[in-house]
Short mmCIF file of C-alpha atoms and ligand atoms in Angstrom, two decimals:
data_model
loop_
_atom_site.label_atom_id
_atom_site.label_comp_id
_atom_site.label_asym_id
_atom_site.label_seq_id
_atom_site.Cartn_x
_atom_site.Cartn_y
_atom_site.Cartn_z
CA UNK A 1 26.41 6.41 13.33
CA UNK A 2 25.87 2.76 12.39
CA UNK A 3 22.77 2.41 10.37
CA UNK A 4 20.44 -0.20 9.19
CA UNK A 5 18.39 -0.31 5.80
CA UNK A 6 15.80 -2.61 5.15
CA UNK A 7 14.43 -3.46 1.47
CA UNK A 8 17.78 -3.11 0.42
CA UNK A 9 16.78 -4.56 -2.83
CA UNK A 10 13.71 -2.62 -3.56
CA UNK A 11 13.37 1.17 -5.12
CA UNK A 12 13.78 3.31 -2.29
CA UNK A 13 16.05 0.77 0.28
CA UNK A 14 18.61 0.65 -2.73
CA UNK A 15 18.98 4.39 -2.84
CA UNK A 16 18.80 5.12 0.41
CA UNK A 17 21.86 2.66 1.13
CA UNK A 18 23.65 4.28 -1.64
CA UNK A 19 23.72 7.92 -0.82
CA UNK A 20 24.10 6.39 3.17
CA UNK A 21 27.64 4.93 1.10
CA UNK A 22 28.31 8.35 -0.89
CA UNK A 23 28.66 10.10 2.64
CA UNK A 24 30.84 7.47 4.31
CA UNK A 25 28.09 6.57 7.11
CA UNK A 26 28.35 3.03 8.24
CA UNK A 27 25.78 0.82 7.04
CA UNK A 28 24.10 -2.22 5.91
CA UNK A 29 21.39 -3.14 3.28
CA UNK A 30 19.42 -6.11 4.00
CA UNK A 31 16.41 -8.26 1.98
CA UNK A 32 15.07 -11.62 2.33
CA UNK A 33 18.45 -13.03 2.26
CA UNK A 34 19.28 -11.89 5.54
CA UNK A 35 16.27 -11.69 6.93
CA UNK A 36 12.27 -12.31 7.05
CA UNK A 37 11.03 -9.48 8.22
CA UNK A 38 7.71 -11.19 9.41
CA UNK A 39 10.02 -13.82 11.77
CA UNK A 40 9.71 -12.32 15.29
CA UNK A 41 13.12 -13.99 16.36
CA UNK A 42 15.50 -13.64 13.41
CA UNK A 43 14.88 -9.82 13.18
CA UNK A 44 15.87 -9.29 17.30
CA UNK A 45 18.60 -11.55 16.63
CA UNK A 46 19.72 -9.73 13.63
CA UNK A 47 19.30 -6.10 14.75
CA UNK A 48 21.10 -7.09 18.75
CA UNK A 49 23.59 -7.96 17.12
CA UNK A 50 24.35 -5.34 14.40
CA UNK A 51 23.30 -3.15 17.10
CA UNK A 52 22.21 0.30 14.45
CA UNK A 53 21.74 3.45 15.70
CA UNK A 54 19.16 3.77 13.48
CA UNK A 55 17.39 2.04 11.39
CA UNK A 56 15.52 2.97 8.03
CA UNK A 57 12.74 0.60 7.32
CA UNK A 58 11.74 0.41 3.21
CA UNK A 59 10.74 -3.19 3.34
CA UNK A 60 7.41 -3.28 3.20
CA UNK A 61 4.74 -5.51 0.93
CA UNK A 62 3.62 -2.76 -2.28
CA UNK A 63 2.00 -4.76 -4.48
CA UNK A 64 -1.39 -2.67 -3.69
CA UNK A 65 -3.83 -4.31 -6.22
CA UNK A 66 -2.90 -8.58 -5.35
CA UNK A 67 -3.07 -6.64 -1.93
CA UNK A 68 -7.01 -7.69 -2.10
CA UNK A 69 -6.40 -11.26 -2.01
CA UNK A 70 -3.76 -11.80 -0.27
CA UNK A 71 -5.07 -9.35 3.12
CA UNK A 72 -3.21 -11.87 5.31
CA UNK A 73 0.38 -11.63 3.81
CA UNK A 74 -0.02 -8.49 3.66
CA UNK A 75 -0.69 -8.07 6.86
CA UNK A 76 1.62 -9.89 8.21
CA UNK A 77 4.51 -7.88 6.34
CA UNK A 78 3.42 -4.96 6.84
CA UNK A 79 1.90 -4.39 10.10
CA UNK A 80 3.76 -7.42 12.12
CA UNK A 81 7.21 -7.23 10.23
CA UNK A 82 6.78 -3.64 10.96
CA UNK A 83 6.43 -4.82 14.57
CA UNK A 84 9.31 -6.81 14.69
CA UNK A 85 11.02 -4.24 13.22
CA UNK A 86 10.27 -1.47 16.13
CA UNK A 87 10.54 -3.81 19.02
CA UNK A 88 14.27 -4.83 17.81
CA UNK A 89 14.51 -0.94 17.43
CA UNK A 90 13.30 -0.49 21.42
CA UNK A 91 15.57 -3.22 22.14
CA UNK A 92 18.57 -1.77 21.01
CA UNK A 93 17.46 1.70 21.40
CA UNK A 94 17.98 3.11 17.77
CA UNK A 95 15.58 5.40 16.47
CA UNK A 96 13.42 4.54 13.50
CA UNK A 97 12.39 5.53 10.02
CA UNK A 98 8.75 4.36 9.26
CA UNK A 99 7.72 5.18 5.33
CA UNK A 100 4.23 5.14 4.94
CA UNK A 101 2.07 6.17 1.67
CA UNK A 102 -0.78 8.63 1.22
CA UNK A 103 -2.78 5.77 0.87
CA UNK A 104 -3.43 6.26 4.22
CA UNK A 105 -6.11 9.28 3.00
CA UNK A 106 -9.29 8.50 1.61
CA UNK A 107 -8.32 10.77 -0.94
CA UNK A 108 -11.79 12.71 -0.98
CA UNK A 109 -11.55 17.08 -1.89
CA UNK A 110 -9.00 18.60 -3.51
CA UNK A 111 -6.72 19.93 -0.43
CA UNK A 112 -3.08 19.16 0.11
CA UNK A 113 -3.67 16.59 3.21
CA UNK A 114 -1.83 18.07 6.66
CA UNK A 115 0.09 15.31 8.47
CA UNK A 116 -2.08 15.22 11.47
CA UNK A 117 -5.39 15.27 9.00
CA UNK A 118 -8.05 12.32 9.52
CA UNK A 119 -6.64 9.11 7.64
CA UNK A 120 -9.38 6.72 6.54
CA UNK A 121 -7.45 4.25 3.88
CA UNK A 122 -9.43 2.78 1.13
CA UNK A 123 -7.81 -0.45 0.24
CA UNK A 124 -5.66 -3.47 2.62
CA UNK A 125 -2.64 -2.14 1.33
CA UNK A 126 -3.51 1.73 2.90
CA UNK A 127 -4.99 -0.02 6.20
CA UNK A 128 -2.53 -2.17 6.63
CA UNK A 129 0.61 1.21 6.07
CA UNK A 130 -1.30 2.78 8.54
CA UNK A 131 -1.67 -0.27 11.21
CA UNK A 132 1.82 -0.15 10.66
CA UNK A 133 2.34 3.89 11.65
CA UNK A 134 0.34 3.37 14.56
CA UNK A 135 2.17 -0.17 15.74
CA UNK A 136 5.58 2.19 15.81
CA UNK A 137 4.01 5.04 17.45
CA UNK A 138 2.61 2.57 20.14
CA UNK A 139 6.58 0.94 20.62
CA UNK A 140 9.05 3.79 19.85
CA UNK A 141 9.45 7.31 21.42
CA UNK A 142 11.99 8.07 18.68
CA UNK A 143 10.71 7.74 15.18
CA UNK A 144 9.47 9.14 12.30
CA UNK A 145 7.57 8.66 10.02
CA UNK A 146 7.51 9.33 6.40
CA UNK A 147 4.53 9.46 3.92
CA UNK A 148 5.55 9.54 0.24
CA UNK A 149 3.49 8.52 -3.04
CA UNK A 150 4.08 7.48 -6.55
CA UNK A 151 7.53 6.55 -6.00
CA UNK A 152 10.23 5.66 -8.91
CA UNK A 153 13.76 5.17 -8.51
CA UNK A 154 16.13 2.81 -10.53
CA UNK A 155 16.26 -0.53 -8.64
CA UNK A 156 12.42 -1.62 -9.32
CA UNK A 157 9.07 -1.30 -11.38
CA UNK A 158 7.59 1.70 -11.41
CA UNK A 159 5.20 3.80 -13.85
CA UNK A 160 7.70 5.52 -15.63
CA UNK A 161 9.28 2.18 -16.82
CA UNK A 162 5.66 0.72 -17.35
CA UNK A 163 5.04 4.06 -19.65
CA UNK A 164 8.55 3.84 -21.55
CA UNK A 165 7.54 0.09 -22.45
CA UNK A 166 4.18 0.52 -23.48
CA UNK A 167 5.22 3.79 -25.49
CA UNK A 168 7.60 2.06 -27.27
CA UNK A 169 4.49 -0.39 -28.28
CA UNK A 170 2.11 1.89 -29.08
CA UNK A 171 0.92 4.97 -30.83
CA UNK A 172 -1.68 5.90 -28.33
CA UNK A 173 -2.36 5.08 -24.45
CA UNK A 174 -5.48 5.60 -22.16
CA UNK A 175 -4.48 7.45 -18.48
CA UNK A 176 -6.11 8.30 -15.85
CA UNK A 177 -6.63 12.12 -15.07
CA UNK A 178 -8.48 12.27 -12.20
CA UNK A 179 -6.18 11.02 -9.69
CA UNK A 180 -3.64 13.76 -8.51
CA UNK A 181 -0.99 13.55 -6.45
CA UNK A 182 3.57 13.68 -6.40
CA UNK A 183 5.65 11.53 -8.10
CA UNK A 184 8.43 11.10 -5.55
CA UNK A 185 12.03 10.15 -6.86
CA UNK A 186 14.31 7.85 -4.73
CA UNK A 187 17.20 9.22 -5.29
CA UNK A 188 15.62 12.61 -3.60
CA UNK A 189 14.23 10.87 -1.08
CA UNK A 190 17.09 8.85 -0.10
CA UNK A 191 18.75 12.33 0.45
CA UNK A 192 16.32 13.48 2.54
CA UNK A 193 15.69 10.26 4.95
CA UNK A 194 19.61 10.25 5.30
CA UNK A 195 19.57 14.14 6.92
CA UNK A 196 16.74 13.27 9.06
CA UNK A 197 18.16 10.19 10.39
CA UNK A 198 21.24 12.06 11.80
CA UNK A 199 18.67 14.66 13.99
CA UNK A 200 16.46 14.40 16.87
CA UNK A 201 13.28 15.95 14.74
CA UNK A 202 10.88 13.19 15.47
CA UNK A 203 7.59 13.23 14.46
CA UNK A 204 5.60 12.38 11.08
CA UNK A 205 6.21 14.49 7.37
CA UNK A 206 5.21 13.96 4.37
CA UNK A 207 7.91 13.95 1.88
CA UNK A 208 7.58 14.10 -2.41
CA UNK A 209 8.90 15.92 -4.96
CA UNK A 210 7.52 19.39 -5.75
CA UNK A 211 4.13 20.60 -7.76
CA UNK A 212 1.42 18.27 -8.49
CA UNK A 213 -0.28 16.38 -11.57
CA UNK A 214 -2.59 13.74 -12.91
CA UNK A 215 -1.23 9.76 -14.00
CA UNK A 216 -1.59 11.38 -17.64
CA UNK A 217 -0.03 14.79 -17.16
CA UNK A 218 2.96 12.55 -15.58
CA UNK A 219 2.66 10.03 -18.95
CA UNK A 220 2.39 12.89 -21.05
CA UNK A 221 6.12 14.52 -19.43
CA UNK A 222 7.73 10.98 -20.05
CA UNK A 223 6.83 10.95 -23.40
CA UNK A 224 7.81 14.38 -24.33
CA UNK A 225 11.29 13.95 -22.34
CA UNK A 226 11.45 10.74 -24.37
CA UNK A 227 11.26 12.06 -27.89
CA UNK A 228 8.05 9.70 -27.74
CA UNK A 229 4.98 10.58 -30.32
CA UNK A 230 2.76 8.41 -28.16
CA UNK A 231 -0.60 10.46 -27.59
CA UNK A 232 -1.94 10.24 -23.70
CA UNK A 233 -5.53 9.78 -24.25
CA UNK A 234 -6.94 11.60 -20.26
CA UNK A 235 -9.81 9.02 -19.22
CA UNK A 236 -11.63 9.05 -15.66
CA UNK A 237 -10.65 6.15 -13.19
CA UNK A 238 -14.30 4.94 -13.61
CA UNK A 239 -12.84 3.91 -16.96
CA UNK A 240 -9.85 1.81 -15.63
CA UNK A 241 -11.01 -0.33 -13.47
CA UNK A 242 -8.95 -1.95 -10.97
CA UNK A 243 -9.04 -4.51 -7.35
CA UNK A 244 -8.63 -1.72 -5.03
CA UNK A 245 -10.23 1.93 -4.88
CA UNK A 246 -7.16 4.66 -5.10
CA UNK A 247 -7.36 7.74 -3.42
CA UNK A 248 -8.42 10.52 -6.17
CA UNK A 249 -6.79 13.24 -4.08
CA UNK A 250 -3.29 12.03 -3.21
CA UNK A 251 -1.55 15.55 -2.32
CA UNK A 252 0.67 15.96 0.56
CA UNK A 253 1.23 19.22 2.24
CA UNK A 254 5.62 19.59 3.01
CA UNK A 255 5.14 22.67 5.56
CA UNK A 256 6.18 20.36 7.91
CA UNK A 257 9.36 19.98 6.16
CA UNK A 258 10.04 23.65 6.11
CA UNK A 259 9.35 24.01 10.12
CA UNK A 260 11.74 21.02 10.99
CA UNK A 261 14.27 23.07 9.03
CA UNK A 262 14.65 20.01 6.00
CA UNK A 263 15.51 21.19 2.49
CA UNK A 264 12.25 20.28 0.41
CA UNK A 265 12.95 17.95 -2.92
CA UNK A 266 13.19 19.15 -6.18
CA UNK A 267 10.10 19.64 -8.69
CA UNK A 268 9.03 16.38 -9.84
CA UNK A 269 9.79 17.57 -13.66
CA UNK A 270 12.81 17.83 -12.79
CA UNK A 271 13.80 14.88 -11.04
CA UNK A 272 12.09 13.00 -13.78
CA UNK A 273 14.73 14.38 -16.20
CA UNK A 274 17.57 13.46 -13.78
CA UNK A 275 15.68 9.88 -13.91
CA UNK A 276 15.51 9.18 -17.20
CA UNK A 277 19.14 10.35 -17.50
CA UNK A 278 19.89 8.00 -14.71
CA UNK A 279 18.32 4.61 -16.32
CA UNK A 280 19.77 5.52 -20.15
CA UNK A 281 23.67 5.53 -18.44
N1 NAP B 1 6.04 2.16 -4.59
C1 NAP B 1 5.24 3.17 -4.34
O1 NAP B 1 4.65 3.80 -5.24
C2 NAP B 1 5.06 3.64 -2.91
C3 NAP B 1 4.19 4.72 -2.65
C4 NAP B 1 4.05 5.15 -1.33
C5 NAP B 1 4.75 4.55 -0.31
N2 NAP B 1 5.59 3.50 -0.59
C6 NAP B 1 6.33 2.88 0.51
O2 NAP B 1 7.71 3.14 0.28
C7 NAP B 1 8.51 2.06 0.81
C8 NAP B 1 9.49 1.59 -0.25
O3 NAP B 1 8.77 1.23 -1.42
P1 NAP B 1 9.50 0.63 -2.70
O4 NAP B 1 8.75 1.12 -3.89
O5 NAP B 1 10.97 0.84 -2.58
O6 NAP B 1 9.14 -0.91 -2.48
P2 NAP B 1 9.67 -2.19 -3.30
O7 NAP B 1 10.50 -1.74 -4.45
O8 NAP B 1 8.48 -3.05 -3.53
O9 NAP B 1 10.64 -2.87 -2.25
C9 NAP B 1 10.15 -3.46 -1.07
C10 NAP B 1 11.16 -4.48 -0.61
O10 NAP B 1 10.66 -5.09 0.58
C11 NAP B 1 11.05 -6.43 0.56
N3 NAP B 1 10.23 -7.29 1.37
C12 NAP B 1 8.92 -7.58 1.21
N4 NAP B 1 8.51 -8.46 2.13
C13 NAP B 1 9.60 -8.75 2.89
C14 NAP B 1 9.82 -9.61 3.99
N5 NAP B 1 8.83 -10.35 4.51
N6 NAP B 1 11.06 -9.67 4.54
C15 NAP B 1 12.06 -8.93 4.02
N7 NAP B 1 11.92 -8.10 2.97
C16 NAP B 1 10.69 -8.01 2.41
C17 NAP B 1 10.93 -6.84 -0.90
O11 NAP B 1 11.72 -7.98 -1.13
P3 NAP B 1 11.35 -8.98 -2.33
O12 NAP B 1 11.73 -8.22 -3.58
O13 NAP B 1 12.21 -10.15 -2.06
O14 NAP B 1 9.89 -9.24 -2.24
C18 NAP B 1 11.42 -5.59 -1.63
O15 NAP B 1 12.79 -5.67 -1.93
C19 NAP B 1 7.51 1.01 1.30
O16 NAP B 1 7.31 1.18 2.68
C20 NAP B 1 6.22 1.37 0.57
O17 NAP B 1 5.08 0.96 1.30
C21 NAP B 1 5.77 3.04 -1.87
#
């Protein structure tokens, strides 16, 4: 099965091209390089003529805070590149791999969110993810979709490199502790999205690493696996300020997962061991 990966130079597109590799599938990575996913004519052109069987999409504009003042481009990348995206995907007739966030929840309770719960984003990066779900439900027949959170994986910023520089720095940070949701590792992930592409199981998960925690119960694990002596110091989000509103309550239910038969991924404790193994080597 011939498969295309787009993002191939962010987080999750790296990985996912990489274990696609490790298991001999045909494939090919693309960025910006090859092509802009918000022009209509060079993605058709592109995907008729790699002609994929499938095609993973992990391009996608993340930069949730600038998100605020730049609604437009972000917009346009992630709702009409998404577009693009499907309707080369109907044209060719490959199935598709849509990953979404759980900023697509207002974030409100304390209950693991369901994948058919009411969504209600908070912020133009969450509205504009879920324009984007609902732009390839309206175009494909054979999709999924995939909403993950908190994601780190080698090729890209994330908050365990943020925490590992700042650590180094300091004695003493300030992190939120009343935001809870799943770190989600790429390399797991990547494992995951590269089973379901080979079935028929359409339909929408929610995919993360295993058990839950705060920003500063995830800080506080980096440290300790780091030999740091930095001290997390738990504040409330009304301390920390920032451009867009973040869902409090970011947990995703997996049952869905189970039912379809796909292995789960590891805790996220664990995977952040394998990650901080991966970025010393
Ligand atoms: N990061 C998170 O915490 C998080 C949480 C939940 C869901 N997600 C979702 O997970 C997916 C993967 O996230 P990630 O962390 O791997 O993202 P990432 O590291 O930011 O990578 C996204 C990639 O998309 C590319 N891209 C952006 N605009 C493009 C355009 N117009 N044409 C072609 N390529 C473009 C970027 O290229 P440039 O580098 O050239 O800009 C970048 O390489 C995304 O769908 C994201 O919404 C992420």
């Amino acid at each position: 099965m011939r498969i295309l990966v787009t993002g191939v130079n962010g987080q999750l597109g790296y990985d996912v091209v990489k274990v696609l590799k490790s298991r001999n599938i045909e494939c090919t990575g693309v960025g910006r390089r090859e092509f802009d996913i918000t022009k209509e004519n060079d993605v058709m052109e592109y995907i008729s003529s790699y002609k994929p069987k499938a095609v993973i999409h992990c391009a996608a504009y993340t930069a949730v805070d600038k998100a605020e003042d730049e609604p437009g481009l972000c917009h346009m990348v992630n709702v009409y590149g998404t577009e693009n995206i499907a309707k080369a995907c109907e044209a060719v007739d490959a199935k598709m791999i849509y990953i979404s966030t759980d900023y697509v929840f207002s974030g409100t309770g304390n209950k693991a969110y369901d994948v058919n719960d009411e969504t209600g984003p908070l912020g133009v990066y969450g509205k504009t993810k879920l324009e984007g779900e609902n732009t390839v439900k309206k175009i494909l027949d054979k999709y999924f979709i995939v909403r993950i959170s908190w994601v780190f994986g080698k090729n890209g910023n994330n908050f365990i490199k943020t925490m590992l520089r700042l650590g180094k720095e300091r004695s003493e940070i300030s992190v939120v502790c009343d935001q809870v949701g799943s770190p989600t590792y790429t390399a797991d992930l990547a494992k995951l999205l590269c089973d379901m592409v080979m079935t028929d199981k359409y339909g929408i998960y929610h995919a993360t690493n295993e058990g839950f925690c705060s920003w500063a119960e995830f800080a506080e694990e980096i440290f300790r696996l780091s030999n740091y002596k930095t001290k997390v110091n738990f504040i409330k989000t009304t301390e920390y300020p920032t451009k867009t509103v973040r869902p409090l309550n970011s947990r995703l239910n997996k049952e869905i997962l189970d039912e379809a038969k796909f292995q789960r991924l590891a805790h996220w404790k664990d995977a952040l061991k394998r990650f901080l193994k991966e970025i010393d080597g």
